[in-house]
Coordinates of C-alpha atoms and ligand atoms in Angstrom, one line a residue:
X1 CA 175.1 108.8 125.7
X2 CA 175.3 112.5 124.3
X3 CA 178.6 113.7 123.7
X4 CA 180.6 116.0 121.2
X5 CA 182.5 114.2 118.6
X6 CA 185.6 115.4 116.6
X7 CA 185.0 114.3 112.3
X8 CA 188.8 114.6 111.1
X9 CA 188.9 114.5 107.2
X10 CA 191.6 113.2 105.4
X11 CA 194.2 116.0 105.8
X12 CA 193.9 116.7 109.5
X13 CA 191.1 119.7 109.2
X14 CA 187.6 119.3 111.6
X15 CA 184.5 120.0 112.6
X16 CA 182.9 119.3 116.1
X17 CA 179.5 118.0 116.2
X18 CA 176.8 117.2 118.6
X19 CA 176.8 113.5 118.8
X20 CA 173.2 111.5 120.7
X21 CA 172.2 108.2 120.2
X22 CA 174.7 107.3 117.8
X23 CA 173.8 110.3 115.5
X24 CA 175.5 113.4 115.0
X25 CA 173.7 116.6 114.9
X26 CA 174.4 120.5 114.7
X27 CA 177.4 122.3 115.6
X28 CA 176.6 125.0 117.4
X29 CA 176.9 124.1 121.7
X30 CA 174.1 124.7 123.6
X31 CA 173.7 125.9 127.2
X32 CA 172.6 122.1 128.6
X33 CA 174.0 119.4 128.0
X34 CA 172.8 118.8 124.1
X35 CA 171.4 115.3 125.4
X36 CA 168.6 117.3 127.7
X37 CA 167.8 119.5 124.4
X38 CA 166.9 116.1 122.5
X39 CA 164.9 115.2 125.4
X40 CA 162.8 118.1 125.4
X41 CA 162.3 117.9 121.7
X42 CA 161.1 114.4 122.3
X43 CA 158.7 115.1 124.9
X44 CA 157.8 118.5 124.0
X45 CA 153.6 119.2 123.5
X46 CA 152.4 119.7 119.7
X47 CA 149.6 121.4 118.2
X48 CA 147.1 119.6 115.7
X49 CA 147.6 122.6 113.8
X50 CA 151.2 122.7 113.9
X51 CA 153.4 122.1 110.4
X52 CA 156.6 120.0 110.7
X53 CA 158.9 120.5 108.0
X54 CA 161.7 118.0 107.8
X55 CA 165.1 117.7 106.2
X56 CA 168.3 116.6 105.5
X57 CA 170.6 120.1 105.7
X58 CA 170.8 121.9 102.5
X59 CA 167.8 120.8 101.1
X60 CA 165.6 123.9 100.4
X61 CA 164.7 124.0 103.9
X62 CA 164.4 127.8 104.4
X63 CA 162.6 128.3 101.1
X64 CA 160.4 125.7 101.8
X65 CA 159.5 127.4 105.5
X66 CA 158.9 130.7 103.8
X67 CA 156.8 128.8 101.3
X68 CA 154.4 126.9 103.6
X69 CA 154.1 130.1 106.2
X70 CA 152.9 132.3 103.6
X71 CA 150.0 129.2 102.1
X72 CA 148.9 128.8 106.2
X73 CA 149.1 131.9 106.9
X74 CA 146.8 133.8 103.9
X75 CA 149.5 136.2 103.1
X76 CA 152.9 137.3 101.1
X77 CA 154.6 138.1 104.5
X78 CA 158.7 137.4 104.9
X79 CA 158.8 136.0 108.2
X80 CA 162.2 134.3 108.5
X81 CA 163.9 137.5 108.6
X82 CA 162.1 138.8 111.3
X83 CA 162.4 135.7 113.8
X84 CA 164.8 133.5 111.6
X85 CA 163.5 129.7 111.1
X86 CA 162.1 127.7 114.0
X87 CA 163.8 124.9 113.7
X88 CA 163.8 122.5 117.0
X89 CA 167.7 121.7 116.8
X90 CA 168.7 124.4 117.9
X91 CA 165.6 126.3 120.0
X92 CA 164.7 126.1 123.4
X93 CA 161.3 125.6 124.6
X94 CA 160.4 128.8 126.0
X95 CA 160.8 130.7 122.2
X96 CA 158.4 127.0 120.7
X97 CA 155.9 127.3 123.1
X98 CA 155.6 131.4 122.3
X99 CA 154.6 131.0 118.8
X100 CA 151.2 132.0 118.1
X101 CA 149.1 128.9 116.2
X102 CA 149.7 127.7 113.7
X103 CA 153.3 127.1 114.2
X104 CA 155.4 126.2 111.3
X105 CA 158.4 124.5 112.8
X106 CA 161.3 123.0 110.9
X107 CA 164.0 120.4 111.7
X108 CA 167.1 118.5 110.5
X109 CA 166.4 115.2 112.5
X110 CA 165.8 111.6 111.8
X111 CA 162.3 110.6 112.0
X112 CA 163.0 108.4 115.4
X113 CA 164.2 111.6 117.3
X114 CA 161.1 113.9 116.4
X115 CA 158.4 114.9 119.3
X116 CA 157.1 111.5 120.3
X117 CA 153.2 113.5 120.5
X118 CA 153.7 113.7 116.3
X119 CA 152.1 109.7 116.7
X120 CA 149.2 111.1 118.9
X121 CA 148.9 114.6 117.6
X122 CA 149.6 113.9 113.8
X123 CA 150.3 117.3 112.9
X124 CA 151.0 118.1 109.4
X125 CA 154.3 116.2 108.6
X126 CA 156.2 117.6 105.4
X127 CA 159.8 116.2 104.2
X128 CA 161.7 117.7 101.6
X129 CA 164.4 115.7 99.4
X130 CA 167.5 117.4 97.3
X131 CA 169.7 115.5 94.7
X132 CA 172.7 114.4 97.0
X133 CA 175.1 115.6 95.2
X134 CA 174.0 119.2 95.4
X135 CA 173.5 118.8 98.9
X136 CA 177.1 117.7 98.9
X137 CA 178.2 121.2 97.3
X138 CA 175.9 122.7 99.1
X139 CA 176.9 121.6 102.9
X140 CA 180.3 122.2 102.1
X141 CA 179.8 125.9 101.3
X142 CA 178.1 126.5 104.2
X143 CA 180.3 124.0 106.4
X144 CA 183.5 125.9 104.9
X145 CA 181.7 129.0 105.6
X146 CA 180.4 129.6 109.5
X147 CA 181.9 130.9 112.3
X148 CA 178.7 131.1 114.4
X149 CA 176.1 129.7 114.6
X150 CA 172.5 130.1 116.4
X151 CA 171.5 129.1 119.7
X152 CA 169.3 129.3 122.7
X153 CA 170.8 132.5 123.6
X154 CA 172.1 134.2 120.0
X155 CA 174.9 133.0 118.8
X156 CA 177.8 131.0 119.4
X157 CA 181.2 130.5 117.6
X158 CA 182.0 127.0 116.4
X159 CA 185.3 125.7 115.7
X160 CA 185.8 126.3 111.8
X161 CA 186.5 123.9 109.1
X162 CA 189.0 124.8 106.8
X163 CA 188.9 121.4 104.5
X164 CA 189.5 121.5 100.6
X165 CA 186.5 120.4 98.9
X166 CA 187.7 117.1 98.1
X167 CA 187.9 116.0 101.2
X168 CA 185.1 117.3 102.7
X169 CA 183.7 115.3 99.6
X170 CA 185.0 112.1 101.6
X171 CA 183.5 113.0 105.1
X172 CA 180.3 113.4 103.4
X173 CA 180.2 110.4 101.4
X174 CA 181.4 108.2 105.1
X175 CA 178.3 110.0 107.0
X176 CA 180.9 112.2 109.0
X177 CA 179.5 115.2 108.7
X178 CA 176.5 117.3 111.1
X179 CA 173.2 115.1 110.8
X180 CA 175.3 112.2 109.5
X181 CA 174.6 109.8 106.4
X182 CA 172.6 111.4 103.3
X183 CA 171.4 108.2 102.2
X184 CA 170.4 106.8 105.9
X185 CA 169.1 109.7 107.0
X186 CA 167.1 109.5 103.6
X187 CA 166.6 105.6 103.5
X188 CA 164.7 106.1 107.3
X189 CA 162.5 108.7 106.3
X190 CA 161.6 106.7 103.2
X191 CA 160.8 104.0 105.7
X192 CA 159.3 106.0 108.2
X193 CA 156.5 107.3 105.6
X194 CA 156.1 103.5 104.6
X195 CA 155.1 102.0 108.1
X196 CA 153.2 104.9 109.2
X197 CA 151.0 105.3 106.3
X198 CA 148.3 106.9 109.0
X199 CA 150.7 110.1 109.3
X200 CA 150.3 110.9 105.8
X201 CA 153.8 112.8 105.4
X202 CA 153.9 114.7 102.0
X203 CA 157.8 114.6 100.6
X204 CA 158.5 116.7 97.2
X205 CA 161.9 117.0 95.9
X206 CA 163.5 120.2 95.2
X207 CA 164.0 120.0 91.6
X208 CA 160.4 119.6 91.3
X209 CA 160.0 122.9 93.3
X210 CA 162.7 124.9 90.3
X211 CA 160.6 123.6 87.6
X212 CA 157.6 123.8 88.2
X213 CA 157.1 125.8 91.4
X214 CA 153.2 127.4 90.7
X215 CA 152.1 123.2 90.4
X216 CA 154.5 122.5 94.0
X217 CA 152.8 124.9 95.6
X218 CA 149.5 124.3 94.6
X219 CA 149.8 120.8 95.3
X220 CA 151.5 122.1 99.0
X221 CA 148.5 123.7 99.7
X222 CA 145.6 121.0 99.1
X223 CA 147.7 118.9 101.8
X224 CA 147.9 121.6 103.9
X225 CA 144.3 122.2 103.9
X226 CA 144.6 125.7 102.2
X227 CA 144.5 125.2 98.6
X228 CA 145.2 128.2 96.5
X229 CA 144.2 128.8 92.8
X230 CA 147.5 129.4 90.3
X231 CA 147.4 133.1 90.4
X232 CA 147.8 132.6 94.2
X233 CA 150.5 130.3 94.5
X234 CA 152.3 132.2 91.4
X235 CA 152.0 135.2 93.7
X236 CA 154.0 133.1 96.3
X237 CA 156.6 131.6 94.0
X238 CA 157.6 135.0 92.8
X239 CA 157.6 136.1 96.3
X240 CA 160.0 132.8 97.3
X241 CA 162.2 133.2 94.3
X242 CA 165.9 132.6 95.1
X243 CA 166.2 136.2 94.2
X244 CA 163.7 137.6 96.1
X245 CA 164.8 135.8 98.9
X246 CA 168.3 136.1 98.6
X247 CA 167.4 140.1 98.4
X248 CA 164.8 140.3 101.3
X249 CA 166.5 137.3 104.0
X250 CA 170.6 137.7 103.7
X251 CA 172.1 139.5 106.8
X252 CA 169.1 139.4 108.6
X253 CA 167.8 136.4 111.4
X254 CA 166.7 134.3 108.5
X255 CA 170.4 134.1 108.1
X256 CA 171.1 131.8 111.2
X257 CA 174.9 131.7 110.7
X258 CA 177.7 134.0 110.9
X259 CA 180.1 133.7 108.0
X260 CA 183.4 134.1 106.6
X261 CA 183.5 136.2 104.2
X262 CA 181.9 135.7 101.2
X263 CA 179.2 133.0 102.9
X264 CA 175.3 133.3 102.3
X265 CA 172.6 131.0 103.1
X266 CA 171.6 131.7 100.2
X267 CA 174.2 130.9 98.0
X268 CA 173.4 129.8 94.0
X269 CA 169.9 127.9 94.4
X270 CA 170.7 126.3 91.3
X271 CA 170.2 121.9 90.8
X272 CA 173.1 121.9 88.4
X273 CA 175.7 124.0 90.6
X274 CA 177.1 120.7 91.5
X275 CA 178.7 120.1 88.5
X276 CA 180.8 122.8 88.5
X277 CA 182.6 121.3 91.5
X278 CA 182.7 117.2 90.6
X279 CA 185.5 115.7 88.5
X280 CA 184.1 113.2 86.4
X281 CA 186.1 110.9 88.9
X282 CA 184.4 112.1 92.0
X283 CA 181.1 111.7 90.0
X284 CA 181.6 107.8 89.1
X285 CA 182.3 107.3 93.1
X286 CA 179.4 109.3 93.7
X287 CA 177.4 107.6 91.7
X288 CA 178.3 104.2 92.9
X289 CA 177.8 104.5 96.4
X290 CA 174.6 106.5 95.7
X291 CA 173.3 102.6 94.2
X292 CA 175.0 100.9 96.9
X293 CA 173.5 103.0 99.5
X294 CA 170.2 103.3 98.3
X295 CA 169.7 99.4 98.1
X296 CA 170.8 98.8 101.9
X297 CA 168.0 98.2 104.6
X298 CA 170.5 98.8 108.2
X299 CA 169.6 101.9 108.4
X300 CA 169.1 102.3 112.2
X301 CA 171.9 104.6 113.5
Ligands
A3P401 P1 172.8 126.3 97.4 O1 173.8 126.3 98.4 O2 173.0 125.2 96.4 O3 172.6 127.6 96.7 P2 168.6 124.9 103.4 O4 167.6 126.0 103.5 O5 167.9 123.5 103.6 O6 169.7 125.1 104.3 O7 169.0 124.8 101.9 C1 169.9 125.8 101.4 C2 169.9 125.7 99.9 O8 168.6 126.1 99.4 C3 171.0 126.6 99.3 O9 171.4 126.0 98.1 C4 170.1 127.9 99.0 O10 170.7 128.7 98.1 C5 168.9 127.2 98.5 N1 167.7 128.1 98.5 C6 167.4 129.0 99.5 N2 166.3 129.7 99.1 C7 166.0 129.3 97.9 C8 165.0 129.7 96.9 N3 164.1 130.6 97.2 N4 164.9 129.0 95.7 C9 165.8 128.1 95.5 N5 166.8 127.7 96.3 C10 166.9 128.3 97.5

């Protein structure tokens, strides 16, 4: 049963969510009911051509769109600031269907709630994995941050969280934040690629992409079917670098979210931010339900 759902952290501040199927999901409201949206995801047609990135939030997910648009597409275009990301959480099906082939389409979602023709179609599946703990920092800053988010008609205002970062620490850690549990949202996609070997999902990790972005890329492109030589995808790395896009994408549509002052998407796009904002306390925790988490198998809801 689709509903909203109130997370309350520890001192009383909140954020409302989208809640369907036992899941929690964006912020933003939506002009239907949200469960109707999920059911059009589900059912919606694919492409064989199309490109499905996947993600937990903060991941690199915008980078990584701009990144795999330019390898499909033959080119060192910007696109996201021109139509922002087309991420399925959040758009209806009338702005999907528009997009001239191939479509590179994005989402935040679980692997059970993505369009049931990716089993029949098996479009190119692609699922990008941060270190949690900069996610953590990450999701806060933006969390912290909106006051609007996108939607099927532009956008709408969302009730703001005004939570310290230690307690926001604690939502994220208990799974009650939008998109819910890092590790079981992680821990089923991990599954997912393991049972359905025939889908062939490629997953890199986003530390690998800020070391050694030329090599990423390159291997990016053989599994899309468009390999490019170094020179190539060195061309697109400078073009994606977190300067470059923090230059050519902030304050425009790429930005999907309205912010308090101060926010950006594009914030540090650094892996070892995170430790700027951990205790060495909040570490240890961290660290410790990281290897408790990571070992469990119930990772259904
Ligand atoms: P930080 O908040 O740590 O800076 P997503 O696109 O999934 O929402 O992820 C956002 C994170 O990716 C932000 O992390 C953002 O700065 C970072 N990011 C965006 N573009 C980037 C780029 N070109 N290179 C590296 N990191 C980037």
């Amino acid at each position: 049963m689709a509903s909203k759902r109130e997370l309350i952290d520890r001192s009383g501040e909140s954020m409302i969510v989208n809640c369907y199927k036992g899941c929690y999901f964006y912020r933003g409201g939506f002009p239907i009911p949200f469960e109707e949206h999920m059911k059009r995801v589900e059912n919606m047609k694919l492409r064989s051509d199309d490109v499905l990135l996947c993600s937990y939030p903060k991941s690199g997910t915008h980078w990584l769109w701009e990144v795999i648009s330019m390898i499909i597409n033959e080119d060192l275009e910007y696109r996201e600031r021109v139509r922002g990301m087309d991420l399925l959480d959040f758009s209806p099906m009338s702005l999907l269907e528009s997009i001239k082939s191939p479509r590179v389409l994005a989402c935040h979602f679980r692997f059970q709630f993505l369009p049931k023709e990716v089993l029949t179609k098996k479009p190119k599946l692609i699922y990008i994995l941060r270190d949690p703990k900069a996610v953590a920092v990450s999701f806060y800053s933006m969390e912290y941050g909106m006051k609007t988010v996108r939607s099927y008609d532009g956008h709408v205002p969302v009730k703001e969280y005004n939570g310290k970062w230690e307690d926001y620490l604690e939502l994220f850690l208990n799974g009650d934040v939008e998109y819910g549990s890092w590790f079981k949202h992680t821990l089923g996609w991990k599954k997912a690629i393991e049972d359905n070997p025939d889908l062939a999902v490629f997953m890199l990790k986003y530390e690998d992409m800020k070391r050694d972005p030329v090599l990423s890329i390159q291997k990016l492109s053989e599994y899309l079917g468009k390999p490019v030589n170094a020179e190539r995808s060195q061309a697109i790395a400078d073009a994606c670098s977190f300067t470059n896009m923090k230059k050519v994408n902030s304050g425009t549509k790429a930005d999907g979210i309205g912010w308090k002052e101060g926010g950006n998407m594009f914030r540090k796009g650094q892996t070892n931010n995170w430790k700027e904002w951990f205790t060495v306390a909040q570490n240890e925790r961290f660290e410790d339900i990281l290897k408790s988490n990571m070992n469990r198998s119930d990772v259904s809801t």
